Coordinates of C-alpha atoms in Angstrom, one line a residue:
M14 CA -27.2 -21.2 -11.6
L15 CA -24.8 -19.2 -13.8
T16 CA -21.2 -20.3 -13.2
Q17 CA -19.2 -18.8 -16.0
L18 CA -19.6 -16.0 -18.6
Y19 CA -17.2 -15.7 -21.5
I20 CA -17.4 -12.7 -23.8
K21 CA -15.2 -12.0 -26.8
D22 CA -15.3 -8.9 -29.1
F23 CA -18.7 -7.7 -27.9
A24 CA -19.3 -3.9 -28.2
I25 CA -16.4 -2.4 -26.3
V26 CA -15.4 -5.7 -24.6
N27 CA -12.3 -7.1 -26.0
G28 CA -12.2 -10.3 -23.9
L29 CA -13.8 -11.2 -20.6
D30 CA -13.9 -14.5 -18.8
I31 CA -15.5 -14.4 -15.3
E32 CA -16.7 -17.0 -12.9
I33 CA -19.9 -16.3 -11.0
D34 CA -20.3 -17.6 -7.4
P35 CA -23.5 -18.5 -5.6
G36 CA -25.2 -15.9 -3.4
M37 CA -25.4 -12.2 -4.2
T38 CA -23.0 -10.7 -6.6
T39 CA -22.9 -6.9 -7.0
I40 CA -21.5 -5.2 -10.1
T41 CA -20.3 -1.6 -9.7
G42 CA -18.2 0.9 -11.7
E43 CA -18.0 4.5 -12.8
T44 CA -20.8 6.0 -14.8
G45 CA -20.4 5.1 -18.4
A46 CA -18.0 2.3 -17.7
G47 CA -20.4 -0.3 -19.1
K48 CA -21.7 -1.9 -15.9
S49 CA -24.7 -3.4 -17.7
I50 CA -22.6 -4.7 -20.7
S51 CA -22.3 -8.2 -19.2
I52 CA -26.1 -8.4 -18.7
D53 CA -26.6 -7.3 -22.3
A54 CA -24.1 -10.0 -23.5
L55 CA -25.9 -12.6 -21.4
S56 CA -29.3 -11.5 -22.9
L57 CA -27.8 -11.9 -26.4
C58 CA -26.5 -15.4 -25.5
L59 CA -30.0 -16.3 -24.3
G60 CA -31.6 -15.5 -27.6
S61 CA -32.3 -11.7 -27.7
R62 CA -32.1 -10.1 -31.1
A63 CA -28.7 -9.9 -32.7
E64 CA -27.4 -6.8 -34.5
T65 CA -24.1 -6.2 -36.4
S66 CA -23.4 -3.1 -34.1
M67 CA -22.8 -5.6 -31.3
V68 CA -19.7 -6.8 -33.0
R69 CA -16.6 -5.0 -31.7
P70 CA -15.2 -2.7 -34.4
N71 CA -12.5 -4.3 -36.6
S72 CA -13.5 -7.8 -35.4
D73 CA -14.9 -10.6 -37.5
K74 CA -17.4 -11.9 -34.9
T75 CA -18.8 -11.7 -31.4
E76 CA -18.7 -14.8 -29.3
I77 CA -20.5 -15.2 -26.0
C78 CA -20.7 -18.4 -23.9
A79 CA -22.6 -18.9 -20.7
T80 CA -22.3 -22.0 -18.5
F81 CA -25.1 -23.0 -16.1
N82 CA -25.1 -25.7 -13.5
V83 CA -28.6 -27.3 -13.9
A84 CA -28.2 -30.1 -11.3
N85 CA -31.0 -28.5 -9.1
I86 CA -33.2 -27.2 -11.9
P87 CA -35.5 -30.2 -12.8
E88 CA -37.5 -28.1 -15.3
A89 CA -34.3 -27.3 -17.3
I90 CA -33.1 -30.9 -17.1
N91 CA -36.4 -32.1 -18.5
W92 CA -36.4 -29.5 -21.3
L93 CA -32.8 -30.3 -22.3
T94 CA -33.4 -34.1 -22.1
E95 CA -36.6 -33.8 -24.3
Q96 CA -34.5 -31.8 -26.9
D97 CA -31.7 -34.5 -26.7
L98 CA -29.3 -31.8 -25.5
L99 CA -28.2 -33.3 -22.2
T100 CA -26.3 -36.6 -21.7
Q101 CA -27.0 -38.8 -18.7
D102 CA -25.4 -37.5 -15.4
Q103 CA -24.5 -34.2 -17.1
T104 CA -25.0 -31.2 -14.8
D105 CA -23.7 -28.3 -16.9
C106 CA -25.5 -26.6 -19.7
M107 CA -23.2 -24.5 -22.0
I108 CA -25.0 -21.9 -24.2
R109 CA -22.9 -20.3 -27.0
R110 CA -23.9 -17.6 -29.4
V111 CA -21.8 -16.3 -32.3
I112 CA -22.6 -13.1 -34.3
T113 CA -20.6 -12.3 -37.4
A114 CA -19.8 -8.8 -38.7
E115 CA -22.0 -9.6 -41.7
G116 CA -25.0 -10.2 -39.4
R117 CA -25.1 -14.0 -39.4
S118 CA -26.0 -15.6 -36.2
R119 CA -25.3 -19.1 -34.9
A120 CA -26.4 -20.7 -31.6
Y121 CA -25.3 -23.8 -29.7
I122 CA -26.4 -25.7 -26.6
N123 CA -23.9 -28.1 -25.2
G124 CA -22.1 -28.0 -28.6
A125 CA -25.1 -28.9 -30.7
P126 CA -26.3 -26.2 -33.2
V127 CA -29.8 -25.0 -32.5
P128 CA -32.1 -22.2 -33.8
A129 CA -32.0 -19.0 -31.7
Q130 CA -35.7 -19.4 -31.0
L131 CA -34.8 -22.5 -28.9
L132 CA -32.6 -20.3 -26.7
K133 CA -35.6 -18.2 -25.9
S134 CA -37.5 -21.2 -24.8
L135 CA -34.7 -22.4 -22.5
A136 CA -33.8 -18.9 -21.0
P137 CA -36.8 -18.5 -18.6
L138 CA -35.9 -21.7 -16.9
L139 CA -32.4 -20.5 -16.2
V140 CA -32.5 -16.7 -15.6
N141 CA -34.9 -14.0 -14.7
I142 CA -33.7 -10.5 -15.7
H143 CA -35.2 -7.4 -14.1
G144 CA -34.2 -4.4 -16.2
Q145 CA -33.7 -0.7 -15.6
H146 CA -37.1 0.2 -16.9
A147 CA -39.1 -2.4 -14.9
H148 CA -40.9 0.4 -13.1
Q149 CA -42.2 1.6 -16.4
L150 CA -43.6 -1.8 -17.2
L151 CA -45.3 -1.8 -13.9
L152 CA -47.8 0.8 -15.2
K153 CA -49.1 -1.7 -17.8
P154 CA -52.1 -3.8 -16.7
E155 CA -50.9 -6.9 -18.6
H156 CA -47.6 -6.7 -16.7
Q157 CA -49.4 -6.2 -13.4
L158 CA -51.4 -9.3 -14.0
T159 CA -48.3 -11.3 -14.9
L160 CA -46.7 -10.2 -11.6
L161 CA -49.8 -11.2 -9.6
D162 CA -49.9 -14.6 -11.4
Q163 CA -46.2 -15.2 -10.7
F164 CA -46.7 -14.3 -7.0
A165 CA -49.8 -16.6 -6.8
E166 CA -47.9 -19.6 -8.2
H167 CA -50.9 -21.0 -10.0
K168 CA -49.5 -21.8 -13.4
H169 CA -51.8 -24.8 -13.7
L170 CA -54.9 -22.7 -13.2
L171 CA -53.7 -20.2 -15.8
A172 CA -52.8 -23.0 -18.2
Q173 CA -56.3 -24.5 -17.8
T174 CA -58.0 -21.2 -18.4
T175 CA -55.9 -20.4 -21.5
L176 CA -56.6 -23.9 -22.9
A177 CA -60.3 -23.6 -22.2
Y178 CA -60.3 -20.1 -23.8
Q179 CA -58.6 -21.5 -26.9
G180 CA -61.1 -24.3 -27.2
W181 CA -64.0 -22.0 -26.9
N182 CA -62.6 -19.4 -29.2
K183 CA -61.8 -22.0 -31.9
L184 CA -65.4 -23.3 -31.8
K185 CA -66.8 -19.7 -31.8
K186 CA -64.8 -18.8 -34.9
E187 CA -66.1 -22.0 -36.7
L188 CA -69.6 -21.1 -35.8
K189 CA -69.2 -17.5 -36.9
K190 CA -67.9 -18.7 -40.3
L191 CA -70.8 -21.1 -40.7
E192 CA -73.3 -18.3 -39.8
E193 CA -71.7 -15.8 -42.2
E194 CA -72.1 -18.4 -45.0
Q195 CA -75.7 -19.1 -43.9
A196 CA -77.4 -16.6 -46.3
N197 CA -75.5 -17.9 -49.3
R198 CA -76.2 -21.5 -48.2
E199 CA -80.0 -20.8 -48.0
A200 CA -80.1 -19.4 -51.6
R201 CA -77.9 -22.2 -52.9
F202 CA -80.0 -24.8 -50.9
Q203 CA -83.3 -23.7 -52.6
L204 CA -81.7 -23.9 -56.1
L205 CA -80.1 -27.3 -55.4
E206 CA -83.3 -28.7 -53.9
Y207 CA -85.2 -27.8 -57.0
Q208 CA -82.5 -29.1 -59.3
V209 CA -82.0 -32.4 -57.4
T210 CA -85.7 -33.0 -57.2
E211 CA -86.0 -32.5 -61.0
L212 CA -83.1 -34.9 -61.6
D213 CA -84.4 -37.4 -59.1
E214 CA -87.7 -37.5 -61.0
F215 CA -85.8 -38.0 -64.3
A216 CA -83.6 -40.6 -62.5
I217 CA -81.1 -41.2 -65.3
N218 CA -78.7 -44.1 -64.7
Q219 CA -75.0 -44.2 -65.5
G220 CA -74.6 -44.9 -69.2
E221 CA -78.3 -44.8 -69.9
F222 CA -78.2 -41.9 -72.3
E223 CA -75.9 -43.8 -74.6
Q224 CA -78.3 -46.7 -74.5
I225 CA -81.3 -44.6 -75.2
E226 CA -79.5 -42.9 -78.1
Q227 CA -78.6 -46.2 -79.6
E228 CA -82.0 -47.8 -79.2
H229 CA -83.7 -44.7 -80.6
K230 CA -81.5 -44.9 -83.7
K231 CA -82.5 -48.5 -84.1
L232 CA -86.3 -48.0 -83.8
S233 CA -86.2 -44.9 -85.9
N234 CA -84.7 -46.9 -88.7
S235 CA -86.6 -50.2 -88.2
V236 CA -88.2 -50.1 -91.6
A237 CA -84.9 -49.7 -93.4
L238 CA -83.4 -52.3 -91.2
V239 CA -86.1 -54.9 -92.1
T240 CA -86.3 -54.0 -95.9
D241 CA -82.5 -53.9 -96.5
S242 CA -81.9 -57.0 -94.4
Q243 CA -84.6 -58.9 -96.4
Q244 CA -82.9 -57.9 -99.6
C245 CA -79.6 -59.1 -98.3
Y246 CA -81.1 -62.4 -97.2
S247 CA -82.6 -62.9 -100.6
L248 CA -79.3 -62.2 -102.3
L249 CA -77.5 -64.5 -99.9
Y250 CA -79.8 -67.5 -99.7
D251 CA -83.5 -67.2 -100.7
N252 CA -83.9 -66.1 -104.3
N253 CA -85.6 -67.7 -107.2
E254 CA -82.7 -66.6 -109.3
Q255 CA -79.1 -67.5 -108.6
T256 CA -78.0 -66.7 -104.9
I257 CA -74.6 -66.1 -103.5
M258 CA -74.8 -69.5 -101.9
D259 CA -75.5 -71.1 -105.3
M260 CA -72.5 -69.3 -106.9
V261 CA -70.2 -70.5 -104.1
Q262 CA -71.4 -74.1 -104.5
F263 CA -71.1 -73.9 -108.3
I264 CA -67.4 -72.7 -108.0
E265 CA -66.7 -75.4 -105.4
T266 CA -68.0 -78.1 -107.7
K267 CA -66.1 -76.8 -110.7
L268 CA -62.8 -76.7 -108.8
T269 CA -63.4 -80.1 -107.4
D270 CA -63.6 -81.5 -110.9
L271 CA -60.4 -79.7 -111.8
S272 CA -58.6 -80.9 -108.8
K273 CA -58.4 -84.3 -110.4
Y274 CA -55.8 -82.8 -112.7
D275 CA -54.1 -80.6 -110.1
P276 CA -54.3 -81.3 -106.3
A277 CA -53.0 -77.8 -105.6
L278 CA -56.7 -76.7 -105.9
N279 CA -57.7 -78.7 -102.8
S280 CA -56.8 -76.0 -100.3
I281 CA -59.0 -73.5 -102.2
I282 CA -61.8 -76.0 -102.4
Q283 CA -61.5 -76.4 -98.5
M284 CA -61.7 -72.6 -98.0
L285 CA -64.8 -72.4 -100.3
N286 CA -66.4 -75.2 -98.3
E287 CA -65.8 -73.4 -95.1
A288 CA -67.1 -70.2 -96.6
G289 CA -70.2 -71.9 -97.7
I290 CA -70.8 -73.1 -94.1
Q291 CA -70.3 -69.6 -92.8
L292 CA -72.6 -68.1 -95.4
K293 CA -75.3 -70.6 -94.5
E294 CA -74.9 -69.7 -90.8
A295 CA -75.0 -66.0 -91.6
S296 CA -78.2 -66.5 -93.7
Y297 CA -79.9 -68.3 -90.9
E298 CA -79.0 -65.6 -88.3
L299 CA -80.1 -62.9 -90.8
R300 CA -83.4 -64.6 -91.2
D301 CA -83.9 -64.8 -87.4
Y302 CA -83.0 -61.2 -87.1
I303 CA -85.6 -60.2 -89.8
D304 CA -88.2 -62.3 -88.0
S305 CA -87.5 -60.6 -84.7
Q306 CA -87.8 -57.1 -86.0
E307 CA -91.2 -55.5 -85.4
P308 CA -91.9 -51.7 -85.5
D309 CA -92.8 -50.3 -82.0
P310 CA -94.1 -46.7 -82.4
E311 CA -95.1 -46.5 -78.8
K312 CA -91.7 -47.4 -77.5
L313 CA -90.1 -45.1 -80.1
Q314 CA -92.2 -42.2 -78.7
Q315 CA -91.2 -43.0 -75.2
L316 CA -87.5 -43.0 -76.2
E317 CA -87.9 -39.7 -78.0
E318 CA -89.4 -38.1 -75.0
R319 CA -86.7 -39.3 -72.6
L320 CA -84.0 -38.3 -75.1
T321 CA -85.5 -34.9 -75.4
T322 CA -85.7 -34.4 -71.7
A323 CA -82.1 -35.6 -71.2
L324 CA -80.9 -33.1 -73.8
E325 CA -82.9 -30.3 -72.2
L326 CA -81.6 -31.1 -68.7
A327 CA -78.0 -31.3 -70.0
R328 CA -78.4 -27.8 -71.6
K329 CA -79.8 -26.4 -68.4
H330 CA -76.9 -27.7 -66.4
K331 CA -74.4 -26.9 -69.1
V332 CA -73.0 -30.4 -69.3
A333 CA -72.8 -33.0 -72.0
P334 CA -75.8 -35.4 -72.0
E335 CA -73.5 -38.3 -71.2
E336 CA -72.4 -36.4 -68.0
L337 CA -75.9 -35.8 -66.7
Y338 CA -75.7 -38.8 -64.3
L339 CA -72.5 -37.5 -62.7
E340 CA -73.9 -34.0 -62.5
H341 CA -76.9 -35.4 -60.6
Q342 CA -74.7 -37.2 -58.1
K343 CA -72.5 -34.0 -57.6
L344 CA -75.5 -31.8 -56.9
A345 CA -77.1 -34.3 -54.6
E346 CA -73.8 -34.5 -52.6
E347 CA -73.6 -30.7 -52.4
L348 CA -77.2 -30.6 -51.2
S349 CA -76.4 -33.2 -48.6
Q350 CA -73.4 -31.2 -47.4
I351 CA -75.5 -28.1 -46.9
K352 CA -78.0 -30.1 -44.9
Q353 CA -75.1 -31.4 -42.8
S354 CA -73.8 -27.9 -42.4
D355 CA -77.1 -26.8 -40.9
E356 CA -76.9 -29.7 -38.6
Q357 CA -73.3 -28.9 -37.8
S358 CA -74.2 -25.3 -37.1
E359 CA -76.7 -26.5 -34.5
Q360 CA -74.2 -28.9 -33.0
L361 CA -71.6 -26.2 -32.9
K362 CA -73.9 -23.8 -31.0
T363 CA -74.3 -26.5 -28.4
E364 CA -70.6 -27.1 -28.3
V365 CA -69.9 -23.3 -27.9
V366 CA -72.2 -23.1 -25.0
E367 CA -70.6 -26.1 -23.3
A368 CA -67.1 -24.7 -24.1
E369 CA -68.0 -21.4 -22.5
K370 CA -69.3 -23.1 -19.4
H371 CA -66.0 -25.0 -19.2
Y372 CA -64.1 -21.7 -19.7
W373 CA -66.0 -19.9 -16.9
Q374 CA -65.3 -22.8 -14.5
A375 CA -61.6 -22.5 -15.2
A376 CA -61.7 -18.7 -15.1
D377 CA -63.6 -18.6 -11.8
A378 CA -61.0 -20.9 -10.2
L379 CA -58.2 -18.7 -11.5
S380 CA -60.0 -15.5 -10.3
E381 CA -60.5 -17.0 -6.9
S382 CA -56.8 -17.8 -6.6
R383 CA -55.9 -14.3 -7.9
N384 CA -58.1 -12.6 -5.3
E385 CA -56.5 -14.6 -2.5
A386 CA -53.0 -13.7 -3.8
A387 CA -54.1 -10.1 -4.3
Q388 CA -54.9 -9.7 -0.6
T389 CA -51.6 -11.2 0.4
L390 CA -49.6 -9.2 -2.1
S391 CA -51.3 -6.0 -1.2
A392 CA -50.3 -6.5 2.5
A393 CA -46.8 -7.5 1.6
I394 CA -46.2 -4.5 -0.7
T395 CA -47.7 -2.1 1.8
D396 CA -45.3 -3.5 4.4
S397 CA -42.4 -3.2 2.0
M398 CA -43.3 0.4 1.0
Q399 CA -43.3 1.4 4.7
T400 CA -40.0 -0.5 5.2
L401 CA -38.6 1.4 2.2
N402 CA -39.2 4.8 3.8
M403 CA -42.8 5.3 2.7
K404 CA -44.1 5.3 6.2
Q405 CA -47.7 5.8 5.5
G406 CA -47.7 4.1 2.2
Q407 CA -50.5 1.8 1.2
F408 CA -50.8 -0.6 -1.8
L409 CA -53.9 -2.4 -3.1
V410 CA -54.3 -4.9 -5.9
K411 CA -57.8 -4.3 -7.3
L412 CA -59.5 -6.9 -9.5
N413 CA -62.6 -6.5 -11.5
Q414 CA -64.3 -9.4 -13.3
I415 CA -65.1 -8.9 -17.0
Q416 CA -68.0 -10.7 -18.7
T417 CA -66.2 -11.5 -22.0
P418 CA -63.9 -14.6 -22.1
A419 CA -60.2 -13.7 -22.5
K420 CA -57.0 -15.8 -22.8
T421 CA -55.7 -14.6 -19.5
G422 CA -58.9 -15.1 -17.6
S423 CA -61.8 -12.9 -16.6
D424 CA -60.0 -10.4 -14.4
E425 CA -59.0 -6.8 -15.1
I426 CA -56.3 -5.5 -12.7
E427 CA -55.3 -2.2 -11.3
F428 CA -52.5 -1.3 -8.8
L429 CA -53.7 1.4 -6.4
V430 CA -51.3 3.4 -4.3
S431 CA -51.5 5.9 -1.5
A432 CA -48.0 7.3 -0.9
N433 CA -48.8 10.0 1.7
P434 CA -51.0 10.3 4.8
G435 CA -54.5 11.3 4.0
Q436 CA -54.1 10.5 0.3
P437 CA -56.8 8.2 -1.0
L438 CA -55.9 5.0 -3.0
Q439 CA -55.6 5.9 -6.6
A440 CA -54.2 4.4 -9.8
M441 CA -50.4 4.1 -9.4
H442 CA -49.5 6.2 -12.5
K443 CA -51.5 9.1 -11.1
V444 CA -49.9 9.5 -7.7
A445 CA -46.5 7.8 -7.6
S446 CA -43.4 9.8 -8.2
G447 CA -40.4 8.4 -10.0
G448 CA -38.6 7.5 -6.8
E449 CA -41.7 6.0 -5.2
L450 CA -42.5 4.1 -8.3
S451 CA -38.9 2.6 -8.3
R452 CA -39.3 1.5 -4.7
I453 CA -42.7 -0.1 -5.3
S454 CA -41.4 -1.8 -8.5
L455 CA -38.4 -3.1 -6.6
A456 CA -40.6 -4.4 -3.8
L457 CA -42.8 -6.2 -6.3
Q458 CA -39.8 -7.7 -8.1
V459 CA -38.3 -8.9 -4.9
L460 CA -41.5 -10.5 -3.7
T461 CA -42.4 -12.1 -7.0
S462 CA -38.8 -13.3 -7.4
S463 CA -38.9 -15.0 -4.1
K464 CA -41.8 -17.1 -5.5
S465 CA -39.9 -18.0 -8.6
S466 CA -38.2 -21.4 -9.2
V467 CA -35.7 -19.7 -11.5
P468 CA -32.2 -20.2 -9.9
T469 CA -30.6 -16.9 -11.1
L470 CA -32.1 -13.5 -10.7
I471 CA -30.5 -10.4 -12.3
F472 CA -31.3 -6.9 -11.2
D473 CA -30.0 -4.3 -13.7
E474 CA -29.9 -0.9 -11.9
V475 CA -33.4 -1.4 -10.6
D476 CA -32.5 0.8 -7.6
V477 CA -32.5 4.0 -9.6
G478 CA -34.2 6.8 -7.6
I479 CA -33.3 5.2 -4.2
S480 CA -30.7 6.4 -1.7
G481 CA -29.7 6.6 1.9
P482 CA -31.3 4.3 4.5
T483 CA -33.8 3.1 1.8
A484 CA -30.8 1.8 -0.3
A485 CA -29.5 -0.1 2.7
I486 CA -32.8 -1.8 3.2
V487 CA -32.9 -2.7 -0.5
G488 CA -29.5 -4.2 -0.3
Q489 CA -30.5 -6.3 2.7
M490 CA -33.6 -7.5 0.9
L491 CA -31.6 -8.6 -2.1
R492 CA -29.0 -10.3 0.1
K493 CA -31.7 -12.3 1.8
I494 CA -32.9 -13.6 -1.5
G495 CA -29.2 -14.4 -2.4
E496 CA -29.1 -16.8 0.5
S497 CA -31.3 -19.2 -1.4
T498 CA -31.1 -17.9 -5.0
Q499 CA -28.2 -16.6 -7.1
V500 CA -28.6 -12.8 -7.3
I501 CA -26.6 -10.6 -9.7
C502 CA -27.2 -6.9 -9.1
V503 CA -25.8 -4.0 -11.2
T504 CA -25.9 -1.0 -8.9
H505 CA -24.5 2.5 -8.4
L506 CA -25.4 2.5 -4.7
P507 CA -22.7 1.7 -2.1
Q508 CA -25.4 0.5 0.4
V509 CA -26.6 -2.1 -2.1
A510 CA -23.1 -3.1 -3.3
A511 CA -21.9 -3.6 0.3
C512 CA -24.6 -6.3 0.8
G513 CA -23.2 -8.6 -1.8
H514 CA -21.5 -11.8 -0.9
Q515 CA -19.0 -10.9 -3.7
Q516 CA -18.4 -7.8 -5.8
M517 CA -17.3 -7.2 -9.4
Q518 CA -15.9 -3.9 -10.6
V519 CA -16.3 -2.6 -14.2
S520 CA -13.8 -0.2 -15.6
K521 CA -13.2 1.4 -19.0
E522 CA -9.8 2.1 -20.6
N523 CA -8.9 4.2 -23.5
D524 CA -5.5 4.0 -25.2
G525 CA -6.3 6.8 -27.7
Q526 CA -7.2 4.4 -30.5
S527 CA -9.8 2.1 -28.9
T528 CA -11.9 1.8 -25.8
T529 CA -12.1 -1.4 -23.7
T530 CA -14.2 -2.5 -20.8
Q531 CA -12.9 -4.8 -18.2
M532 CA -14.5 -6.6 -15.2
V533 CA -12.6 -8.0 -12.3
K534 CA -13.6 -9.7 -9.0
L535 CA -12.6 -7.6 -6.0
S536 CA -10.9 -8.7 -2.9
Q537 CA -12.1 -7.6 0.5
Q538 CA -9.7 -4.7 0.6
E539 CA -10.5 -3.7 -3.0
R540 CA -14.2 -3.8 -2.1
I541 CA -13.5 -1.2 0.7
Y542 CA -11.8 1.1 -1.8
E543 CA -14.6 0.7 -4.3
L544 CA -17.3 1.4 -1.7
A545 CA -15.3 4.4 -0.6
R546 CA -15.2 5.7 -4.2
L547 CA -19.0 5.2 -4.4
L548 CA -19.4 7.1 -1.1
G549 CA -17.1 10.0 -1.7
G550 CA -16.3 10.2 -5.4
D551 CA -12.8 10.3 -6.9
V552 CA -11.3 11.7 -3.6
I553 CA -11.0 8.9 -1.1
T554 CA -10.3 10.0 2.5
S555 CA -9.7 8.1 5.7
N556 CA -13.3 8.9 6.7
T557 CA -14.8 7.5 3.5
L558 CA -12.6 4.4 4.0
E559 CA -13.9 4.0 7.5
N560 CA -17.5 4.5 6.4
A561 CA -16.9 1.8 3.7
K562 CA -15.6 -0.7 6.3
D563 CA -18.6 -0.1 8.4
L564 CA -20.9 -0.4 5.5
L565 CA -19.5 -3.7 4.2
V566 CA -21.6 -6.6 5.3
S567 CA -19.4 -9.5 6.5

């Protein structure tokens, strides 16, 4: 529960440090005094949007700190522990928010800096705030459904339905995308099938084009290769006239004779000897090469045909001939993927059908729980309406099942009301007056709050449009909740304020230069005077004091 609220330089608050007790705390004050300012500050501390206008004029920053005892809030303890924001055996959670005059915002949980978004995640585990305009929200179907779900306490069913919907919706989107691409895939498939078949028939291997090109060059020049090689062999080794081998041997012999006079020639003689051996080996290999060369017109024609086809296919696919093999592999892979996409499409259709079946199972279970809760809530609100001085009032939660899956289930909701005898049940916005709507809204908030595990409930002037005996009943309803849950209620009604276990008074002071709002906890005697003021206005008489004493719940 909320144990302390510290506010510094927020709007017209100079400084405020208040302790909040268990039970029901009522907050009262004159009109315009700023009774709701503490609620606004708490909302800011819990992650609501920050604005520079919130910073008190002539101040550098606004600082708000809220301390909660979380000893009996296991959901909050688990959340804080998961975020590594709570030490072992720690029972307090301190949330701090700082807004500078320049618009910068900083947030802290137990002294650790955190993003403001994290505050929004924690806030619902600590506080439930019912604002002044809750009755307006009540006219919105999505809010009506939220209230029914809160009353039914079936979070697990709602979570299962939402998860099932998300799974179905994701598969459905994937299938739709595949089907939208189907026409383009069919045209592409036909082209690819023709191209790949043509390339399959040609069946070029990696590096084959270079081999074909090289072999074609060789066979195309086979005559020149043999003729010129024969001429070279003749000059080298086999010639009736003098050959290169003869000349080398002649030089070697001459230098050998001369080496008798100068041994320095021996190294040259050795090199010539080795050259002679190399020349002889070369001549033998050249002879073998000549013997192996035979013109092959038939193979040359085959090579020419394959080379021509390769060049034509390369031009057709706009790639270099050397890249034809890789192009073939790429197109074959794309064709395979399209075939797989078609198979995937069929598989997805099956999965979508199964996911929708799973969704409807979850949605039907949720719908069944909602219908049971709707009957109970209808009877409870009808009883509350009659208790709140709508003697013949009737209330009905009407549910209709829709045929299209939705994130929140398969139910459409409508709150029907009959406020007067003989009046048929109709949509609430058509028949309920402002005061009646406020009472119905308050009854719903009280009933749904009683089902909530949130330890602190805040009602910010939700009793607008209520007075007299009805106000007393409202106060008693809130006090009853306060016996098990911390209730903070901003009110202008003495009947409601008198039901609080404790009471705060908000006042506004103006020194001619600045305006300041203060909040103080009232003693028993001070509460009587404040209730007398609410009953009789600025003039407090002995009668209003006596009425206030009688009104105050001990």
